[in-house]
GROMACS .gro file of C-alpha atoms in nm:
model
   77
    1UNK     CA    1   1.786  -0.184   0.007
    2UNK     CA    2   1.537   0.112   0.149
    3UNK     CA    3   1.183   0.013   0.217
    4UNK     CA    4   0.908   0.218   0.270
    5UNK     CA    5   0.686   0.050   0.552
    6UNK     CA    6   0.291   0.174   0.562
    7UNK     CA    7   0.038   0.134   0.761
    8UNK     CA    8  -0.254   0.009   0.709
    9UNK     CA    9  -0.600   0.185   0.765
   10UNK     CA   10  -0.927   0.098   0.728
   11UNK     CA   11  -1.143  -0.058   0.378
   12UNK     CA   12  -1.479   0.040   0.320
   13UNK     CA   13  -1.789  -0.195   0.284
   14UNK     CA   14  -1.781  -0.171  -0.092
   15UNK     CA   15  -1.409  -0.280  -0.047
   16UNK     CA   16  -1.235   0.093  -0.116
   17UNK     CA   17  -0.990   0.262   0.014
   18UNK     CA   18  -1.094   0.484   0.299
   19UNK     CA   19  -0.963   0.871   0.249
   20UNK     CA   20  -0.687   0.765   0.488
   21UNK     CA   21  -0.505   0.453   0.290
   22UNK     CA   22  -0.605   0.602  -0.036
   23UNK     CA   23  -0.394   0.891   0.066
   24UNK     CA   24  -0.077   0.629   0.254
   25UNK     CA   25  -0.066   0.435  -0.063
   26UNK     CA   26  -0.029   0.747  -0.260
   27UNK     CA   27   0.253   0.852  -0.076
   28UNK     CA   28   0.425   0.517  -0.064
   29UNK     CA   29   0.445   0.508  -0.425
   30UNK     CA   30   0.542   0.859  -0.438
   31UNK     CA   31   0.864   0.801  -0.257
   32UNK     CA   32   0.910   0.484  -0.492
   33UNK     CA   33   0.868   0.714  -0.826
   34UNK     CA   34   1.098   0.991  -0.666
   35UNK     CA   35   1.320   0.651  -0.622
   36UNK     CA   36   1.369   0.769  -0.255
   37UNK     CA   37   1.302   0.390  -0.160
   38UNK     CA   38   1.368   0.065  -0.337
   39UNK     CA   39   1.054  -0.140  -0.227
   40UNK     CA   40   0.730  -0.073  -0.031
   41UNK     CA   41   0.584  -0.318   0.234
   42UNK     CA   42   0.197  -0.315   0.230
   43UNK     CA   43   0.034  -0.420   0.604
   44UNK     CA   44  -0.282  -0.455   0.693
   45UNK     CA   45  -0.558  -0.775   0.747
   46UNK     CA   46  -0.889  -0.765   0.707
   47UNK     CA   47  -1.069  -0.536   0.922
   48UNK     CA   48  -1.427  -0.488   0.922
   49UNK     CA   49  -1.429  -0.519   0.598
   50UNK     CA   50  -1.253  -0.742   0.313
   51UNK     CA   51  -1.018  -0.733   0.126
   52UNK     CA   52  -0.707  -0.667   0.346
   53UNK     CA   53  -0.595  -0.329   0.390
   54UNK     CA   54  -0.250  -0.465   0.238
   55UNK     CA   55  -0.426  -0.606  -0.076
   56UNK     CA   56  -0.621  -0.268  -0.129
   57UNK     CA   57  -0.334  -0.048  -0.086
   58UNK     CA   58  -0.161  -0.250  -0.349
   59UNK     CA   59  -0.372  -0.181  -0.589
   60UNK     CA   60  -0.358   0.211  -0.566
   61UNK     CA   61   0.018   0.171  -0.553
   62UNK     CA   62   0.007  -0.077  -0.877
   63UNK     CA   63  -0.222   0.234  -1.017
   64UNK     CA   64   0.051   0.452  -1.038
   65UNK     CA   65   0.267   0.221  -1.215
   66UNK     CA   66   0.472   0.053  -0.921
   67UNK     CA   67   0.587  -0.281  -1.055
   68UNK     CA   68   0.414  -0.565  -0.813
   69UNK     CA   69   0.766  -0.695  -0.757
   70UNK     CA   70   0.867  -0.451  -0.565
   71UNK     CA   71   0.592  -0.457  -0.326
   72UNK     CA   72   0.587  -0.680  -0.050
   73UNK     CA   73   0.258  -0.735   0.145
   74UNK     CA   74   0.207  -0.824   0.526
   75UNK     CA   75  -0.180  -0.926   0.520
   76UNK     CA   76  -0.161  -1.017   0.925
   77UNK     CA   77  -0.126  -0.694   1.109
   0.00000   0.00000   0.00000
């Protein structure tokens, strides 16, 4: 199974995306649509800022249509 692994980056005060994991997330589930990878992992904790990076990313990817069971979330890092 091929799993794209992203990094987290940082969650605004109002609990966006910043331009950075806005545009990682993206990605991520472009190489799941282009089925270049079977699964994404999401990582990221809480930073200055809550939610986790993870959580927040997950949404964008769930956005464009990934199916949540194929993404895997690592809310420690």
């Amino acid at each position: 199974m091929r799993t794209a692994i992203m990094l987290g980056a940082a969650v605004g005060p109002n609990g966006l995306a910043s331009p950075t994991l806005e545009r990682r997330a993206k990605h991520a589930a472009a190489l799941y649509l282009d089925v270049q990878v079977d699964r994404i992992l999401l990582t990221g904790g809480i930073g200055q800022n809550p939610p986790s990076e993870a959580h927040v990313a997950a949404q964008i990817c769930y956005s464009c249509g990934i199916n949540p069971s194929n993404v895997l979330l690592e809310e420690n890092a």
